[in-house]
Amino acid sequence: MPASTTASGVASRYANALFDLAQERGGLQQAGADLASLQQMILESDNLGRLLASPVVSREEHLRAVDAVAERLGAGETVRSFLGVLARQRRLGALPAIIDEFARLLASHRGEETAQVTSAVPLDEEQLGSVREAVAGFVGRPVQLTADVDPALLGGLVVRVGSRMVDASLRTKLQNLEHSMRGIR
């Protein structure tokens, strides 16, 4: 089995387990908010991302790290305990994928669709709102949007909704132009 399939299977199992536990405890919204804050913290700190994904960091160090992060976020008990389980099971490297899968489960529970938008520069709230509206019109229901930045795109956007992708990036347009120019020679 390819590593990406294994990773997505792990993420799915852990996200489903957290979703069920949070739902049982009546804390779905809190868990979703805690994980969204954690995801933002990971995106803003390369060091935190590397620390969580590092296989050479001991379980105890991972436990101390996730406890400190959870404390800083003011995370609820469900997410705190869950992070401890991930640290003890050496699964913190899958945390970003688990967070994405949990967000997808939560959006589905709310009757929403999840979408990922990647841009060359950070989008402001007005731009994100426009993208959210356009995607909602496309899928026919409310959209929970996650934004990433990839300077390599040069400009434009890449939007993923489920298995569908719209690539309107400048990088792709330039690559297509280069391929077509090769055919002219």
GROMACS .gro file of C-alpha atoms in nm:
model
  185
    1MET     CA    1   0.000   0.000   0.000
    2PRO     CA    2   0.143   0.344  -0.092
    3ALA     CA    3   0.245   0.572   0.196
    4SER     CA    4  -0.015   0.836   0.103
    5THR     CA    5  -0.294   0.576   0.117
    6THR     CA    6  -0.168   0.456   0.453
    7ALA     CA    7  -0.145   0.813   0.582
    8SER     CA    8  -0.495   0.898   0.464
    9GLY     CA    9  -0.626   0.577   0.625
   10VAL     CA   10  -0.463   0.672   0.953
   11ALA     CA   11  -0.597   1.027   0.929
   12SER     CA   12  -0.945   0.901   0.853
   13ARG     CA   13  -0.949   0.654   1.143
   14TYR     CA   14  -0.823   0.907   1.398
   15ALA     CA   15  -1.049   1.187   1.267
   16ASN     CA   16  -1.352   0.959   1.284
   17ALA     CA   17  -1.262   0.850   1.637
   18LEU     CA   18  -1.225   1.213   1.750
   19PHE     CA   19  -1.547   1.311   1.574
   20ASP     CA   20  -1.740   1.031   1.747
   21LEU     CA   21  -1.591   1.116   2.086
   22ALA     CA   22  -1.656   1.489   2.050
   23GLN     CA   23  -2.012   1.421   1.936
   24GLU     CA   24  -2.069   1.185   2.229
   25ARG     CA   25  -1.941   1.451   2.470
   26GLY     CA   26  -2.142   1.728   2.303
   27GLY     CA   27  -1.830   1.917   2.202
   28LEU     CA   28  -1.818   1.898   1.821
   29GLN     CA   29  -1.808   2.274   1.771
   30GLN     CA   30  -1.542   2.322   2.039
   31ALA     CA   31  -1.326   2.044   1.893
   32GLY     CA   32  -1.363   2.193   1.545
   33ALA     CA   33  -1.262   2.537   1.669
   34ASP     CA   34  -0.968   2.396   1.866
   35LEU     CA   35  -0.840   2.204   1.565
   36ALA     CA   36  -0.882   2.504   1.334
   37SER     CA   37  -0.674   2.713   1.576
   38LEU     CA   38  -0.416   2.437   1.598
   39GLN     CA   39  -0.399   2.412   1.220
   40GLN     CA   40  -0.341   2.786   1.196
   41MET     CA   41  -0.067   2.765   1.458
   42ILE     CA   42   0.105   2.485   1.263
   43LEU     CA   43   0.081   2.684   0.938
   44GLU     CA   44   0.233   2.991   1.102
   45SER     CA   45   0.521   2.804   1.266
   46ASP     CA   46   0.753   2.592   1.054
   47ASN     CA   47   0.932   2.486   1.374
   48LEU     CA   48   0.611   2.352   1.528
   49GLY     CA   49   0.528   2.160   1.212
   50ARG     CA   50   0.874   2.006   1.202
   51LEU     CA   51   0.864   1.922   1.574
   52LEU     CA   52   0.529   1.745   1.546
   53ALA     CA   53   0.633   1.549   1.236
   54SER     CA   54   0.980   1.454   1.360
   55PRO     CA   55   1.028   1.082   1.427
   56VAL     CA   56   1.346   1.150   1.627
   57VAL     CA   57   1.165   1.346   1.899
   58SER     CA   58   1.080   1.120   2.193
   59ARG     CA   59   0.724   1.044   2.301
   60GLU     CA   60   0.780   1.238   2.621
   61GLU     CA   61   0.901   1.545   2.432
   62HIS     CA   62   0.604   1.520   2.195
   63LEU     CA   63   0.370   1.492   2.494
   64ARG     CA   64   0.522   1.801   2.655
   65ALA     CA   65   0.503   1.990   2.326
   66VAL     CA   66   0.138   1.909   2.254
   67ASP     CA   67   0.046   1.985   2.615
   68ALA     CA   68   0.209   2.328   2.585
   69VAL     CA   69   0.040   2.393   2.250
   70ALA     CA   70  -0.300   2.285   2.386
   71GLU     CA   71  -0.249   2.509   2.689
   72ARG     CA   72  -0.157   2.806   2.469
   73LEU     CA   73  -0.465   2.748   2.251
   74GLY     CA   74  -0.693   2.702   2.549
   75ALA     CA   75  -0.806   2.375   2.391
   76GLY     CA   76  -1.087   2.175   2.546
   77GLU     CA   77  -1.032   1.846   2.726
   78THR     CA   78  -1.136   1.633   2.428
   79VAL     CA   79  -0.872   1.780   2.196
   80ARG     CA   80  -0.610   1.785   2.473
   81SER     CA   81  -0.663   1.414   2.538
   82PHE     CA   82  -0.667   1.339   2.167
   83LEU     CA   83  -0.332   1.514   2.115
   84GLY     CA   84  -0.189   1.309   2.400
   85VAL     CA   85  -0.308   0.988   2.232
   86LEU     CA   86  -0.149   1.095   1.903
   87ALA     CA   87   0.179   1.171   2.081
   88ARG     CA   88   0.181   0.837   2.266
   89GLN     CA   89   0.097   0.647   1.945
   90ARG     CA   90   0.363   0.837   1.745
   91ARG     CA   91   0.097   0.972   1.505
   92LEU     CA   92   0.156   1.347   1.533
   93GLY     CA   93   0.299   1.349   1.180
   94ALA     CA   94  -0.053   1.274   1.055
   95LEU     CA   95  -0.204   1.565   1.250
   96PRO     CA   96  -0.251   1.804   0.953
   97ALA     CA   97  -0.433   1.531   0.757
   98ILE     CA   98  -0.639   1.440   1.065
   99ILE     CA   99  -0.741   1.804   1.109
  100ASP     CA  100  -0.842   1.827   0.741
  101GLU     CA  101  -1.045   1.507   0.765
  102PHE     CA  102  -1.213   1.621   1.088
  103ALA     CA  103  -1.307   1.951   0.919
  104ARG     CA  104  -1.456   1.755   0.630
  105LEU     CA  105  -1.657   1.536   0.870
  106LEU     CA  106  -1.778   1.839   1.065
  107ALA     CA  107  -1.877   2.025   0.748
  108SER     CA  108  -2.065   1.720   0.622
  109HIS     CA  109  -2.242   1.693   0.959
  110ARG     CA  110  -2.350   2.057   0.920
  111GLY     CA  111  -2.466   1.999   0.562
  112GLU     CA  112  -2.173   2.195   0.421
  113GLU     CA  113  -1.905   2.115   0.165
  114THR     CA  114  -1.534   2.164   0.229
  115ALA     CA  115  -1.308   2.335  -0.021
  116GLN     CA  116  -0.937   2.413  -0.030
  117VAL     CA  117  -0.819   2.732  -0.201
  118THR     CA  118  -0.450   2.788  -0.266
  119SER     CA  119  -0.323   3.127  -0.381
  120ALA     CA  120   0.014   3.285  -0.450
  121VAL     CA  121  -0.046   3.551  -0.183
  122PRO     CA  122  -0.271   3.551   0.124
  123LEU     CA  123  -0.633   3.637   0.045
  124ASP     CA  124  -0.819   3.893   0.253
  125GLU     CA  125  -1.164   3.825   0.400
  126GLU     CA  126  -1.345   3.992   0.109
  127GLN     CA  127  -1.159   3.777  -0.146
  128LEU     CA  128  -1.219   3.462   0.057
  129GLY     CA  129  -1.587   3.553   0.075
  130SER     CA  130  -1.602   3.586  -0.303
  131VAL     CA  131  -1.434   3.248  -0.351
  132ARG     CA  132  -1.668   3.093  -0.090
  133GLU     CA  133  -1.974   3.231  -0.272
  134ALA     CA  134  -1.852   3.108  -0.611
  135VAL     CA  135  -1.777   2.759  -0.481
  136ALA     CA  136  -2.110   2.745  -0.292
  137GLY     CA  137  -2.288   2.835  -0.616
  138PHE     CA  138  -2.099   2.558  -0.793
  139VAL     CA  139  -2.170   2.284  -0.538
  140GLY     CA  140  -2.516   2.404  -0.439
  141ARG     CA  141  -2.467   2.423  -0.063
  142PRO     CA  142  -2.272   2.621   0.198
  143VAL     CA  143  -1.894   2.585   0.186
  144GLN     CA  144  -1.634   2.562   0.461
  145LEU     CA  145  -1.321   2.711   0.303
  146THR     CA  146  -0.959   2.643   0.396
  147ALA     CA  147  -0.697   2.878   0.252
  148ASP     CA  148  -0.330   2.806   0.183
  149VAL     CA  149  -0.054   3.009   0.025
  150ASP     CA  150   0.190   2.873  -0.233
  151PRO     CA  151   0.413   3.146  -0.382
  152ALA     CA  152   0.516   2.904  -0.659
  153LEU     CA  153   0.173   2.958  -0.819
  154LEU     CA  154   0.292   3.309  -0.920
  155GLY     CA  155  -0.070   3.429  -0.936
  156GLY     CA  156  -0.428   3.305  -0.960
  157LEU     CA  157  -0.591   3.027  -0.759
  158VAL     CA  158  -0.621   2.653  -0.729
  159VAL     CA  159  -0.952   2.540  -0.579
  160ARG     CA  160  -1.020   2.182  -0.469
  161VAL     CA  161  -1.365   2.057  -0.378
  162GLY     CA  162  -1.359   1.687  -0.301
  163SER     CA  163  -1.196   1.514  -0.595
  164ARG     CA  164  -1.259   1.809  -0.829
  165MET     CA  165  -0.995   2.074  -0.891
  166VAL     CA  166  -0.997   2.404  -1.077
  167ASP     CA  167  -0.646   2.528  -1.151
  168ALA     CA  168  -0.649   2.891  -1.258
  169SER     CA  169  -0.293   2.959  -1.149
  170LEU     CA  170  -0.047   3.161  -1.353
  171ARG     CA  171   0.210   2.884  -1.316
  172THR     CA  172  -0.018   2.632  -1.490
  173LYS     CA  173  -0.111   2.881  -1.762
  174LEU     CA  174   0.259   2.946  -1.830
  175GLN     CA  175   0.331   2.572  -1.836
  176ASN     CA  176   0.047   2.518  -2.084
  177LEU     CA  177   0.177   2.801  -2.301
  178GLU     CA  178   0.527   2.650  -2.293
  179HIS     CA  179   0.391   2.310  -2.397
  180SER     CA  180   0.195   2.461  -2.685
  181MET     CA  181   0.499   2.666  -2.797
  182ARG     CA  182   0.707   2.347  -2.811
  183GLY     CA  183   0.456   2.205  -3.058
  184ILE     CA  184   0.497   2.504  -3.290
  185ARG     CA  185   0.872   2.458  -3.341
   0.00000   0.00000   0.00000
